[in-house]
Coordinates of C-alpha atoms in Angstrom, one line a residue:
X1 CA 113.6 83.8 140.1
X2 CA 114.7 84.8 136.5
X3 CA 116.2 81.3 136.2
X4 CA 112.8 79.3 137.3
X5 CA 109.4 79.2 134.8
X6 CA 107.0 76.9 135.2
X7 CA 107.2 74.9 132.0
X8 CA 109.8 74.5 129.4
X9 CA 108.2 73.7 125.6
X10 CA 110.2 71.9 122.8
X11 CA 109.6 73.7 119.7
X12 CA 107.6 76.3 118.8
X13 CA 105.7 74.8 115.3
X14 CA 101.9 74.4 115.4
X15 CA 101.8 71.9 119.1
X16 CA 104.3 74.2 120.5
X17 CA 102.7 77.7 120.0
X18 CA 99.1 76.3 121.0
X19 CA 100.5 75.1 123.8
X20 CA 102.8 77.6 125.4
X21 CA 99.9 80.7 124.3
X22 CA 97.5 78.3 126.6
X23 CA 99.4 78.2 129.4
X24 CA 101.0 82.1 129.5
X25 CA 96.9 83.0 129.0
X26 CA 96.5 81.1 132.2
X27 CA 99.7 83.1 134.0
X28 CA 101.9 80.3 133.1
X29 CA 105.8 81.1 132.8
X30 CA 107.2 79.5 130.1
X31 CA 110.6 78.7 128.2
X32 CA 110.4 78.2 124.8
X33 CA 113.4 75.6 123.2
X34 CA 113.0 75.7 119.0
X35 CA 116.0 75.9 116.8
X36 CA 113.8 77.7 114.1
X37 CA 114.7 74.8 111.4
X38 CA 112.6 76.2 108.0
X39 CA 111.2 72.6 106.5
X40 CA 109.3 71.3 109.8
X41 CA 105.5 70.3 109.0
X42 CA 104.0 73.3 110.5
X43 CA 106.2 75.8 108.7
X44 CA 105.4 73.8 105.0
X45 CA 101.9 73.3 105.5
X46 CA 98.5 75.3 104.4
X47 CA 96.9 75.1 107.6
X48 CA 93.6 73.5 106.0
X49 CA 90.7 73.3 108.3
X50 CA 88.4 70.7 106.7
X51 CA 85.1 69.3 108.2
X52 CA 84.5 66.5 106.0
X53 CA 86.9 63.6 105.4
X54 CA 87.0 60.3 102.9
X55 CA 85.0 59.4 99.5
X56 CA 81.5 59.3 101.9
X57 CA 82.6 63.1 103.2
X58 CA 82.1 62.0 106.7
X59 CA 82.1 64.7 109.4
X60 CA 85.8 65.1 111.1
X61 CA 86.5 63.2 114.5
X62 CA 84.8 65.5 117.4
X63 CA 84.4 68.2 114.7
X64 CA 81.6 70.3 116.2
X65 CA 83.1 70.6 119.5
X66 CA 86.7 71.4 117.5
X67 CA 86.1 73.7 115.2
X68 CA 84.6 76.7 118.2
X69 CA 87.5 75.8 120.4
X70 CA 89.8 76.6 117.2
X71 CA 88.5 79.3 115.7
X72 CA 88.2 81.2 119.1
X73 CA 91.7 80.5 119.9
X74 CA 92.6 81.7 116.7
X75 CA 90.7 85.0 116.9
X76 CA 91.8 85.7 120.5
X77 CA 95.7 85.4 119.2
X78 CA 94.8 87.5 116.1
X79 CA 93.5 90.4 118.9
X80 CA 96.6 89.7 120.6
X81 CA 99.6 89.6 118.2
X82 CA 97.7 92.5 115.9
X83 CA 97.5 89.8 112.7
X84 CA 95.3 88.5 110.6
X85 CA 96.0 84.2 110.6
X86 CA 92.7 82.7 110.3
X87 CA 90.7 83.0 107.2
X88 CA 87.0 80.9 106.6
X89 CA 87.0 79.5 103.5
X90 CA 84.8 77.9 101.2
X91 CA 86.2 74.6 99.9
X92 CA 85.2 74.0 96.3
X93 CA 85.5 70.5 95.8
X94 CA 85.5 69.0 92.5
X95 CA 83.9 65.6 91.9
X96 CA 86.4 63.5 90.3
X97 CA 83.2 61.0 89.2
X98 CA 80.1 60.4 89.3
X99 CA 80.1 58.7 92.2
X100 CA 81.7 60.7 94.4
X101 CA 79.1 63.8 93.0
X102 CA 76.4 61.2 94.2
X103 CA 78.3 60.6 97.5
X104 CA 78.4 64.3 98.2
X105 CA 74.4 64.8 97.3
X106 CA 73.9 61.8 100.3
X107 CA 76.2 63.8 102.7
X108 CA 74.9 67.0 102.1
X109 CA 71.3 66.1 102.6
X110 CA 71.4 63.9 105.4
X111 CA 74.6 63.2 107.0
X112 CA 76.6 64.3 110.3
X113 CA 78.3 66.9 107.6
X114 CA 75.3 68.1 106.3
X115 CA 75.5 72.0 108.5
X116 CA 78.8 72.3 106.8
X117 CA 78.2 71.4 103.3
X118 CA 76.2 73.2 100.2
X119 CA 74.8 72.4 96.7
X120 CA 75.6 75.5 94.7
X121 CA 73.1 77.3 93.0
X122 CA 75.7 78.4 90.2
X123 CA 78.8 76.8 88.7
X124 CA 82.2 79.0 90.0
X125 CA 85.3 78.9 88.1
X126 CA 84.1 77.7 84.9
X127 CA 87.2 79.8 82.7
X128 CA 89.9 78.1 84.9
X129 CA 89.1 74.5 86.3
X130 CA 88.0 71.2 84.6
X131 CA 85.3 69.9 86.5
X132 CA 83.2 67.8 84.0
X133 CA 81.1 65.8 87.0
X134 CA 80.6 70.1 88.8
X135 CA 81.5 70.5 92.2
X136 CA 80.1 71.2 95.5
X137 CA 80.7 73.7 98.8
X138 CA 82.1 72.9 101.8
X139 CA 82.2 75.2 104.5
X140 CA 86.2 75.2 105.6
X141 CA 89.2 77.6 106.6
X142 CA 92.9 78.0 106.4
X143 CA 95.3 79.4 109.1
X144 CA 98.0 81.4 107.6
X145 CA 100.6 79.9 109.7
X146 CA 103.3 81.9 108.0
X147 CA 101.5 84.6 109.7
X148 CA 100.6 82.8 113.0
X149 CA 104.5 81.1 114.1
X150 CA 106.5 84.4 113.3
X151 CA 103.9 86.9 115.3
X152 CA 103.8 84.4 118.4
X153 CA 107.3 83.7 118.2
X154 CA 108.4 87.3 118.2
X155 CA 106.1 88.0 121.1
X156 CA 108.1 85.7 123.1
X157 CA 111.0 86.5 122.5
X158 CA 109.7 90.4 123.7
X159 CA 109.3 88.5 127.0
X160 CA 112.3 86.9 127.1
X161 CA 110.8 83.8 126.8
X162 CA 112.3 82.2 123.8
X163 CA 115.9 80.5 123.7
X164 CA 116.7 80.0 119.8
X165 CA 118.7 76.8 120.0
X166 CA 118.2 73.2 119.6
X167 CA 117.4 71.4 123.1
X168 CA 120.0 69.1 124.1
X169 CA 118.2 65.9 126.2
X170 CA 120.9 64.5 127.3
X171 CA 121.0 67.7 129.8
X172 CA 117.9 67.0 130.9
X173 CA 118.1 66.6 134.8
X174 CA 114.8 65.0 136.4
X175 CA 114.3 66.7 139.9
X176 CA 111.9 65.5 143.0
X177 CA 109.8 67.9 142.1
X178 CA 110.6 69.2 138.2
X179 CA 113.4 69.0 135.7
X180 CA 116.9 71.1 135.4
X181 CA 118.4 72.1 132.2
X182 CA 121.5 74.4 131.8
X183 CA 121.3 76.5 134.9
X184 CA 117.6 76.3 134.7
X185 CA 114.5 75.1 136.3
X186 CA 110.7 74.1 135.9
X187 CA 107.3 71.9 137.3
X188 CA 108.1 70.5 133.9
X189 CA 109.6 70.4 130.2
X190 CA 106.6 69.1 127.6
X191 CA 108.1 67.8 124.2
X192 CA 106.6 69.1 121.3
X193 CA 109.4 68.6 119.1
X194 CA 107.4 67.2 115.8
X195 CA 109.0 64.6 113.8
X196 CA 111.8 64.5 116.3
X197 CA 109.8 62.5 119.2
X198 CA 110.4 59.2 117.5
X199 CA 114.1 59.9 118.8
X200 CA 113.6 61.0 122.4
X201 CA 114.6 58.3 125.1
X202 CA 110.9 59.0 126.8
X203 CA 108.8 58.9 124.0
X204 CA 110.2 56.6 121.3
X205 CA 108.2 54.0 122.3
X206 CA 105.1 55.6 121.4
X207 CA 103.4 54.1 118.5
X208 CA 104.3 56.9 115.7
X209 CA 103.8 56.8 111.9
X210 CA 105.6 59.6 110.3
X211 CA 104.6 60.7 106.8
X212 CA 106.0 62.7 104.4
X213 CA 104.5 65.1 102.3
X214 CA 105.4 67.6 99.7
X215 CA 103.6 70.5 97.9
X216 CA 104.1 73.2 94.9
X217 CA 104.0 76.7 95.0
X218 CA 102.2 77.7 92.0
X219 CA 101.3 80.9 90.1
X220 CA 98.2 80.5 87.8
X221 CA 98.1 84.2 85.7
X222 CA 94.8 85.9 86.0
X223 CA 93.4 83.0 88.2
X224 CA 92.7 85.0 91.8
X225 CA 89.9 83.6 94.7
X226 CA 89.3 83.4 98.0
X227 CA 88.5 79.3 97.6
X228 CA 90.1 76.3 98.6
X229 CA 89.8 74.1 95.5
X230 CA 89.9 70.7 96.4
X231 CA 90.2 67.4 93.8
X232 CA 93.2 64.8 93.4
X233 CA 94.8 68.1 94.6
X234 CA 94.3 71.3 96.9
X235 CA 95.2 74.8 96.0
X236 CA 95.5 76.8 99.4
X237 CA 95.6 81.0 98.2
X238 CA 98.8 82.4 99.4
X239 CA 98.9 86.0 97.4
X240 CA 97.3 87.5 94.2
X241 CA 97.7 84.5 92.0
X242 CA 99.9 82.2 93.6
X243 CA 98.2 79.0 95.5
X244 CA 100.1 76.1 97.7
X245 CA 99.2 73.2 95.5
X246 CA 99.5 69.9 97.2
X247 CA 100.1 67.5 99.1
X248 CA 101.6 64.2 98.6
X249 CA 102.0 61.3 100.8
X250 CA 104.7 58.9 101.5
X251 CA 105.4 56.4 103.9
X252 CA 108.6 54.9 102.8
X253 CA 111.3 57.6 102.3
X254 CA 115.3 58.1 102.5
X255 CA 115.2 61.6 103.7
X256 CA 112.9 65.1 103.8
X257 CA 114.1 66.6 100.5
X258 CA 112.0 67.3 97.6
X259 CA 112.1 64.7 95.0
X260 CA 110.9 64.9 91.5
X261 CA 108.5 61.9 91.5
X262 CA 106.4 64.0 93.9
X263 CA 107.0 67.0 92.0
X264 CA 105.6 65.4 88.9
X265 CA 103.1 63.9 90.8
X266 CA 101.6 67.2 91.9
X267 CA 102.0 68.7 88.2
X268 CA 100.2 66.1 86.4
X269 CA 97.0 66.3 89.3
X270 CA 97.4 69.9 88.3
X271 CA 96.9 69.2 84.5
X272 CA 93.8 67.8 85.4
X273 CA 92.1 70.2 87.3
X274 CA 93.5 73.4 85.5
X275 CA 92.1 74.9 82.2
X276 CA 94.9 77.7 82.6
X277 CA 98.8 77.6 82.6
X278 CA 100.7 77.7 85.4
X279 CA 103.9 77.7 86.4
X280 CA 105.9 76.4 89.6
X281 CA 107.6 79.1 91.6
X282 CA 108.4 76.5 94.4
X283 CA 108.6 72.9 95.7
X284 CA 108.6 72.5 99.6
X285 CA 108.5 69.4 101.8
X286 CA 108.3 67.8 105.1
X287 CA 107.9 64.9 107.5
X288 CA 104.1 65.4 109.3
X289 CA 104.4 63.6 113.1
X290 CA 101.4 61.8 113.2
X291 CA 100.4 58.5 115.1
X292 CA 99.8 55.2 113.9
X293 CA 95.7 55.5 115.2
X294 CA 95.6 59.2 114.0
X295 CA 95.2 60.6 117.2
X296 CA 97.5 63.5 118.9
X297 CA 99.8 62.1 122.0
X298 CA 99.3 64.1 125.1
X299 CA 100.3 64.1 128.6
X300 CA 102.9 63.5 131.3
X301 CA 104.9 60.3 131.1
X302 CA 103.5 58.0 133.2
X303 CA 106.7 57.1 135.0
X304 CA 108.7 60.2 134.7
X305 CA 106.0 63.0 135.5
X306 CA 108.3 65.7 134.8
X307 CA 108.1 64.9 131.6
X308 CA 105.4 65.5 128.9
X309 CA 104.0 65.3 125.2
X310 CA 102.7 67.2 122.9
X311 CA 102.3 66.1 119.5
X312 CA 101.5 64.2 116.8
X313 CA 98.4 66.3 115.2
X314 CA 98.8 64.8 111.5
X315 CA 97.3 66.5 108.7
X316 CA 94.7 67.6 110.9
X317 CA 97.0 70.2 113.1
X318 CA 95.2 73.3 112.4
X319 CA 92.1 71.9 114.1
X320 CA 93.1 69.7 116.7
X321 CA 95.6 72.2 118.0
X322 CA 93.9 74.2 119.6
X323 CA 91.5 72.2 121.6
X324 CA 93.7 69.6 122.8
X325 CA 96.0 72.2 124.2
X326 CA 93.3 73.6 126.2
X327 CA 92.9 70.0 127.1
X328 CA 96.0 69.4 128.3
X329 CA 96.2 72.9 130.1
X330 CA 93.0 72.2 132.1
X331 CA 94.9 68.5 132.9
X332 CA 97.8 70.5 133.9
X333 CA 96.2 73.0 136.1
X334 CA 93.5 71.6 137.3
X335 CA 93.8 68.4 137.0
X336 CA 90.8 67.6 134.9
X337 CA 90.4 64.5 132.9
X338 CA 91.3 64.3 129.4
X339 CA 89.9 62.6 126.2
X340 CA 91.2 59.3 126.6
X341 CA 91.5 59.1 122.7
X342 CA 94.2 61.6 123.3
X343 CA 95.9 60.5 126.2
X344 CA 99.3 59.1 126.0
X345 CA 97.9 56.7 128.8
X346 CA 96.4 54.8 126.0
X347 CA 100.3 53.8 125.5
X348 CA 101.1 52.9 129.0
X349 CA 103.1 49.5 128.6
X350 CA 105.4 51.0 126.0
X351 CA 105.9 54.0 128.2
X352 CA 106.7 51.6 131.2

Protein backbone atom coordinates (compact mmCIF):
# COMPACT_ATOMS: atom_id res chain seq x y z
CA UNK A 1 0.00 0.00 0.00
CA UNK A 2 1.52 3.37 -0.97
CA UNK A 3 0.17 4.75 2.28
CA UNK A 4 1.81 1.85 4.72
CA UNK A 5 5.93 1.70 5.31
CA UNK A 6 7.28 0.00 7.89
CA UNK A 7 8.92 2.76 9.99
CA UNK A 8 8.50 6.46 10.08
CA UNK A 9 12.03 8.44 11.21
CA UNK A 10 12.03 11.98 12.74
CA UNK A 11 14.67 13.86 11.18
CA UNK A 12 17.16 13.16 8.91
CA UNK A 13 20.63 14.68 10.75
CA UNK A 14 23.42 12.25 11.65
CA UNK A 15 20.79 9.50 13.99
CA UNK A 16 18.27 9.85 11.40
CA UNK A 17 20.35 9.01 8.16
CA UNK A 18 22.27 6.06 9.95
CA UNK A 19 19.26 4.82 10.95
CA UNK A 20 16.76 4.90 8.05
CA UNK A 21 20.06 3.72 5.43
CA UNK A 22 20.16 0.61 8.09
CA UNK A 23 16.90 -0.35 7.89
CA UNK A 24 16.15 0.31 3.80
CA UNK A 25 19.70 -1.95 3.48
CA UNK A 26 17.69 -4.57 5.32
CA UNK A 27 14.41 -4.09 2.84
CA UNK A 28 12.89 -1.83 5.29
CA UNK A 29 10.27 0.81 3.99
CA UNK A 30 10.73 3.95 5.41
CA UNK A 31 9.14 7.58 5.79
CA UNK A 32 11.42 10.08 6.44
CA UNK A 33 9.81 13.41 8.64
CA UNK A 34 12.84 16.45 8.73
CA UNK A 35 11.97 19.96 8.15
CA UNK A 36 15.55 20.55 6.74
CA UNK A 37 16.28 23.40 9.54
CA UNK A 38 20.12 24.61 8.54
CA UNK A 39 21.76 25.15 12.41
CA UNK A 40 20.95 21.48 13.80
CA UNK A 41 24.20 19.83 15.40
CA UNK A 42 24.73 17.48 12.60
CA UNK A 43 24.54 20.09 9.82
CA UNK A 44 27.27 22.53 12.03
CA UNK A 45 29.56 19.95 12.98
CA UNK A 46 33.10 18.56 11.58
CA UNK A 47 32.24 15.08 11.81
CA UNK A 48 35.53 14.35 13.94
CA UNK A 49 36.28 10.74 14.52
CA UNK A 50 38.75 10.78 17.46
CA UNK A 51 40.19 7.60 19.21
CA UNK A 52 41.62 9.09 22.13
CA UNK A 53 39.85 11.27 24.70
CA UNK A 54 40.94 13.49 28.00
CA UNK A 55 44.50 14.91 29.32
CA UNK A 56 45.64 10.84 29.77
CA UNK A 57 44.48 10.31 25.86
CA UNK A 58 42.52 7.33 26.90
CA UNK A 59 41.11 5.12 24.14
CA UNK A 60 37.28 6.04 23.22
CA UNK A 61 34.32 4.05 24.85
CA UNK A 62 34.10 0.53 22.77
CA UNK A 63 36.42 2.21 20.27
CA UNK A 64 37.90 -0.85 18.47
CA UNK A 65 34.71 -2.53 17.88
CA UNK A 66 33.28 1.27 16.69
CA UNK A 67 35.48 2.48 14.53
CA UNK A 68 35.19 -0.96 11.66
CA UNK A 69 31.40 -0.82 12.17
CA UNK A 70 31.81 3.12 11.09
CA UNK A 71 34.04 3.21 8.65
CA UNK A 72 32.39 0.29 6.73
CA UNK A 73 29.07 1.96 6.86
CA UNK A 74 30.61 4.96 5.68
CA UNK A 75 32.32 3.40 2.63
CA UNK A 76 29.28 1.24 1.74
CA UNK A 77 27.08 4.72 1.47
CA UNK A 78 29.99 6.37 -0.36
CA UNK A 79 29.62 3.23 -3.12
CA UNK A 80 26.06 3.90 -2.89
CA UNK A 81 25.35 7.65 -3.12
CA UNK A 82 28.56 8.06 -5.67
CA UNK A 83 30.41 10.61 -2.93
CA UNK A 84 33.23 10.91 -1.23
CA UNK A 85 32.16 11.67 2.93
CA UNK A 86 34.72 9.84 4.85
CA UNK A 87 38.23 10.98 4.92
CA UNK A 88 41.15 9.22 7.48
CA UNK A 89 42.99 11.71 9.01
CA UNK A 90 45.90 12.25 10.93
CA UNK A 91 45.20 14.36 14.06
CA UNK A 92 48.25 16.53 14.90
CA UNK A 93 47.87 17.40 18.31
CA UNK A 94 49.76 20.04 19.89
CA UNK A 95 51.01 19.69 23.48
CA UNK A 96 49.83 22.63 25.26
CA UNK A 97 52.59 21.66 28.26
CA UNK A 98 54.87 19.60 29.24
CA UNK A 99 52.78 17.50 30.83
CA UNK A 100 50.43 16.65 28.57
CA UNK A 101 53.68 15.86 25.90
CA UNK A 102 54.71 13.44 28.82
CA UNK A 103 51.05 12.11 29.03
CA UNK A 104 51.04 11.40 25.37
CA UNK A 105 54.72 9.55 25.45
CA UNK A 106 52.79 7.09 28.40
CA UNK A 107 49.72 6.55 26.06
CA UNK A 108 51.55 5.98 23.07
CA UNK A 109 53.86 3.45 24.45
CA UNK A 110 51.70 1.43 26.57
CA UNK A 111 48.16 2.33 26.72
CA UNK A 112 44.69 0.93 25.28
CA UNK A 113 45.44 3.85 22.58
CA UNK A 114 48.72 2.96 21.81
CA UNK A 115 47.64 1.14 17.91
CA UNK A 116 46.20 4.50 17.18
CA UNK A 117 48.77 6.85 18.28
CA UNK A 118 52.56 7.87 16.79
CA UNK A 119 55.72 9.79 17.93
CA UNK A 120 56.72 11.58 14.76
CA UNK A 121 59.96 11.17 13.39
CA UNK A 122 59.86 14.93 11.99
CA UNK A 123 58.27 18.15 13.24
CA UNK A 124 55.13 19.21 10.51
CA UNK A 125 53.94 22.63 10.26
CA UNK A 126 56.75 24.44 11.70
CA UNK A 127 56.08 27.93 9.26
CA UNK A 128 52.38 27.98 10.46
CA UNK A 129 51.62 26.66 14.16
CA UNK A 130 53.17 27.52 17.60
CA UNK A 131 53.89 24.44 19.22
CA UNK A 132 56.79 25.15 21.70
CA UNK A 133 56.25 21.69 23.86
CA UNK A 134 55.99 19.65 19.61
CA UNK A 135 53.18 17.58 18.99
CA UNK A 136 52.24 14.08 18.37
CA UNK A 137 50.05 11.76 15.80
CA UNK A 138 46.94 10.35 16.28
CA UNK A 139 45.47 8.20 13.89
CA UNK A 140 41.64 9.89 13.33
CA UNK A 141 39.09 10.88 10.45
CA UNK A 142 36.45 13.30 9.63
CA UNK A 143 33.09 12.65 7.74
CA UNK A 144 32.21 15.37 5.45
CA UNK A 145 28.69 15.53 6.49
CA UNK A 146 27.92 18.37 4.21
CA UNK A 147 28.58 15.79 1.71
CA UNK A 148 26.98 12.76 3.61
CA UNK A 149 23.07 14.46 4.71
CA UNK A 150 22.47 16.13 1.21
CA UNK A 151 23.55 12.78 -1.01
CA UNK A 152 21.30 10.46 1.38
CA UNK A 153 18.74 12.90 1.57
CA UNK A 154 18.24 13.37 -2.11
CA UNK A 155 18.25 9.61 -2.56
CA UNK A 156 15.19 9.49 -0.59
CA UNK A 157 13.46 11.73 -1.85
CA UNK A 158 14.12 9.71 -5.47
CA UNK A 159 12.21 7.03 -3.68
CA UNK A 160 9.56 8.96 -2.50
CA UNK A 161 10.53 8.47 0.76
CA UNK A 162 11.10 11.84 2.25
CA UNK A 163 8.21 14.25 3.47
CA UNK A 164 10.08 17.85 3.97
CA UNK A 165 7.93 19.16 6.84
CA UNK A 166 8.16 19.35 10.43
CA UNK A 167 6.31 16.31 12.21
CA UNK A 168 3.39 17.34 14.18
CA UNK A 169 3.09 14.82 17.52
CA UNK A 170 0.14 15.78 18.50
CA UNK A 171 -1.12 13.68 15.25
CA UNK A 172 0.44 10.86 16.35
CA UNK A 173 -2.16 8.04 16.61
CA UNK A 174 -0.91 4.85 18.60
CA UNK A 175 -2.57 1.66 16.86
CA UNK A 176 -2.80 -2.17 18.27
CA UNK A 177 -0.35 -2.95 16.22
CA UNK A 178 1.67 0.49 14.99
CA UNK A 179 1.06 4.18 14.82
CA UNK A 180 -1.11 6.53 12.25
CA UNK A 181 -0.10 9.87 11.18
CA UNK A 182 -1.93 11.94 8.43
CA UNK A 183 -3.45 9.32 6.29
CA UNK A 184 -0.56 7.12 7.04
CA UNK A 185 0.63 4.09 8.61
CA UNK A 186 3.69 2.02 10.16
CA UNK A 187 5.09 -1.04 12.77
CA UNK A 188 6.52 2.16 14.13
CA UNK A 189 7.67 5.98 14.14
CA UNK A 190 11.45 6.17 15.93
CA UNK A 191 12.23 9.84 17.05
CA UNK A 192 15.45 11.08 16.03
CA UNK A 193 14.66 14.56 16.29
CA UNK A 194 18.06 15.87 17.98
CA UNK A 195 17.80 18.66 20.45
CA UNK A 196 13.99 18.49 20.00
CA UNK A 197 13.53 15.12 22.20
CA UNK A 198 13.66 17.01 25.49
CA UNK A 199 10.14 18.29 24.22
CA UNK A 200 8.38 15.12 23.08
CA UNK A 201 5.62 13.88 25.55
CA UNK A 202 7.40 10.20 25.32
CA UNK A 203 10.79 11.05 25.75
CA UNK A 204 11.07 14.18 27.99
CA UNK A 205 11.69 12.31 30.82
CA UNK A 206 14.78 10.94 29.66
CA UNK A 207 17.70 12.19 31.48
CA UNK A 208 19.22 14.72 28.59
CA UNK A 209 21.96 17.34 28.94
CA UNK A 210 21.96 19.50 25.96
CA UNK A 211 25.13 21.56 25.07
CA UNK A 212 25.79 24.11 22.93
CA UNK A 213 28.59 24.68 20.83
CA UNK A 214 29.87 27.12 18.35
CA UNK A 215 32.73 27.15 15.70
CA UNK A 216 34.64 29.60 13.07
CA UNK A 217 35.03 29.15 9.63
CA UNK A 218 38.49 30.33 8.96
CA UNK A 219 40.73 31.00 6.04
CA UNK A 220 44.54 30.87 6.88
CA UNK A 221 46.34 32.20 3.26
CA UNK A 222 48.90 29.80 2.10
CA UNK A 223 48.25 27.35 5.05
CA UNK A 224 46.72 23.97 3.05
CA UNK A 225 46.85 20.12 4.80
CA UNK A 226 45.17 17.21 5.01
CA UNK A 227 45.53 17.31 9.14
CA UNK A 228 43.28 17.74 11.91
CA UNK A 229 45.20 20.07 14.14
CA UNK A 230 44.15 19.62 17.48
CA UNK A 231 45.15 22.03 20.83
CA UNK A 232 42.76 24.43 22.92
CA UNK A 233 41.17 24.29 19.47
CA UNK A 234 40.53 21.99 16.32
CA UNK A 235 40.89 22.99 12.73
CA UNK A 236 38.79 20.46 10.56
CA UNK A 237 39.97 21.18 6.48
CA UNK A 238 36.93 22.13 4.58
CA UNK A 239 38.54 23.53 1.10
CA UNK A 240 42.06 24.89 -0.12
CA UNK A 241 42.75 27.03 2.83
CA UNK A 242 39.75 27.33 4.77
CA UNK A 243 39.47 25.04 8.15
CA UNK A 244 36.22 24.75 10.71
CA UNK A 245 37.90 26.03 13.80
CA UNK A 246 36.26 25.12 16.93
CA UNK A 247 34.23 24.16 19.20
CA UNK A 248 32.98 25.77 22.28
CA UNK A 249 30.99 24.48 25.02
CA UNK A 250 28.20 25.85 26.99
CA UNK A 251 25.78 24.52 29.33
CA UNK A 252 23.90 27.55 30.40
CA UNK A 253 22.42 29.43 27.38
CA UNK A 254 19.35 31.80 26.28
CA UNK A 255 19.13 30.58 22.80
CA UNK A 256 21.24 28.78 19.67
CA UNK A 257 22.57 31.97 18.11
CA UNK A 258 26.14 32.88 17.76
CA UNK A 259 27.34 35.18 20.38
CA UNK A 260 30.50 37.08 20.43
CA UNK A 261 31.94 35.74 23.81
CA UNK A 262 32.27 32.40 21.95
CA UNK A 263 33.44 34.08 18.86
CA UNK A 264 36.24 35.71 20.75
CA UNK A 265 36.82 32.75 22.59
CA UNK A 266 37.64 30.76 19.41
CA UNK A 267 39.88 33.80 18.00
CA UNK A 268 42.00 34.17 20.85
CA UNK A 269 42.66 29.92 21.04
CA UNK A 270 43.46 30.71 17.43
CA UNK A 271 46.19 33.33 18.33
CA UNK A 272 47.76 30.81 20.08
CA UNK A 273 48.21 28.08 17.91
CA UNK A 274 48.64 30.14 14.63
CA UNK A 275 52.02 31.68 13.42
CA UNK A 276 50.02 33.00 10.26
CA UNK A 277 46.98 35.44 9.86
CA UNK A 278 43.74 34.45 9.40
CA UNK A 279 40.71 35.76 8.91
CA UNK A 280 36.93 34.63 9.80
CA UNK A 281 34.72 33.93 6.89
CA UNK A 282 32.03 32.42 9.21
CA UNK A 283 30.63 31.87 12.79
CA UNK A 284 28.06 28.85 13.06
CA UNK A 285 26.40 27.29 16.05
CA UNK A 286 24.29 24.72 17.55
CA UNK A 287 22.68 22.79 20.43
CA UNK A 288 24.47 19.04 20.46
CA UNK A 289 21.59 16.40 22.07
CA UNK A 290 23.60 14.51 24.27
CA UNK A 291 22.80 12.61 27.60
CA UNK A 292 23.61 13.40 31.01
CA UNK A 293 25.89 9.83 31.24
CA UNK A 294 27.18 10.43 27.65
CA UNK A 295 25.65 7.53 26.24
CA UNK A 296 23.16 7.52 22.97
CA UNK A 297 19.28 6.72 23.93
CA UNK A 298 17.99 3.85 21.90
CA UNK A 299 14.98 1.77 21.68
CA UNK A 300 11.22 1.34 21.86
CA UNK A 301 9.44 2.95 24.76
CA UNK A 302 8.84 0.63 27.14
CA UNK A 303 5.18 1.34 27.57
CA UNK A 304 4.18 2.64 24.22
CA UNK A 305 6.10 0.04 21.85
CA UNK A 306 5.13 1.93 18.78
CA UNK A 307 7.19 4.27 19.71
CA UNK A 308 11.04 4.61 19.61
CA UNK A 309 14.46 6.70 20.07
CA UNK A 310 17.17 7.49 18.48
CA UNK A 311 19.40 9.92 19.72
CA UNK A 312 21.55 11.62 21.74
CA UNK A 313 25.18 10.73 20.13
CA UNK A 314 26.98 13.98 21.69
CA UNK A 315 30.13 15.08 20.33
CA UNK A 316 30.91 11.66 19.48
CA UNK A 317 28.07 11.27 16.59
CA UNK A 318 30.26 10.42 13.77
CA UNK A 319 31.38 7.32 15.55
CA UNK A 320 28.70 6.04 17.50
CA UNK A 321 26.32 6.45 14.67
CA UNK A 322 26.81 4.01 12.82
CA UNK A 323 27.14 1.03 15.08
CA UNK A 324 24.38 1.66 17.36
CA UNK A 325 22.10 1.91 14.44
CA UNK A 326 22.96 -1.44 13.35
CA UNK A 327 22.31 -2.11 16.94
CA UNK A 328 19.10 -1.02 17.09
CA UNK A 329 18.25 -2.51 13.50
CA UNK A 330 19.31 -6.13 14.56
CA UNK A 331 16.93 -5.29 18.01
CA UNK A 332 14.33 -4.39 15.53
CA UNK A 333 14.48 -7.20 13.27
CA UNK A 334 15.59 -9.75 15.01
CA UNK A 335 15.18 -9.10 18.13
CA UNK A 336 18.65 -9.31 19.38
CA UNK A 337 19.79 -7.84 22.58
CA UNK A 338 21.37 -4.50 22.73
CA UNK A 339 24.25 -2.80 24.71
CA UNK A 340 22.62 -2.08 27.81
CA UNK A 341 24.84 1.10 28.06
CA UNK A 342 22.67 2.23 25.19
CA UNK A 343 19.40 1.05 25.97
CA UNK A 344 16.75 3.53 26.88
CA UNK A 345 15.76 0.54 29.40
CA UNK A 346 18.48 1.91 31.56
CA UNK A 347 15.66 4.85 32.00
CA UNK A 348 12.73 2.72 32.70
CA UNK A 349 11.03 4.55 35.80
CA UNK A 350 11.12 7.87 34.06
CA UNK A 351 9.66 6.25 30.96
CA UNK A 352 6.85 4.64 33.09
Amino acid sequence: MANRYDYIIVGQGISGTLLSWELHQAGQRVLVYDDARPHTASRTAAGIINPVSGRRFELAWLYDTIFPEAQGTYRALEAALGIACFHPRDIWSVWPSAQMRDAFGEAAGNGQAAPYMEQPSSARHGNELLQPFGAGIVKGANVQLGALLPAWRAALQSREQLREERFDVRALELLPDGVAYKGLQAKAVIFCEGVESPANPYFGGLKFLPNKGEALVVEVPGFETPDIIKKSITLVPLEGCTYWAGASFSWDYPDAAPTETARASLESSLLELLKVPFSVKGHIAAVRPSGMDRRPFVGMHPKYPQVGIFNGMGSKGCSLAPWAAAQFRRQLLEGAPMRPEIDIKRYFNALR
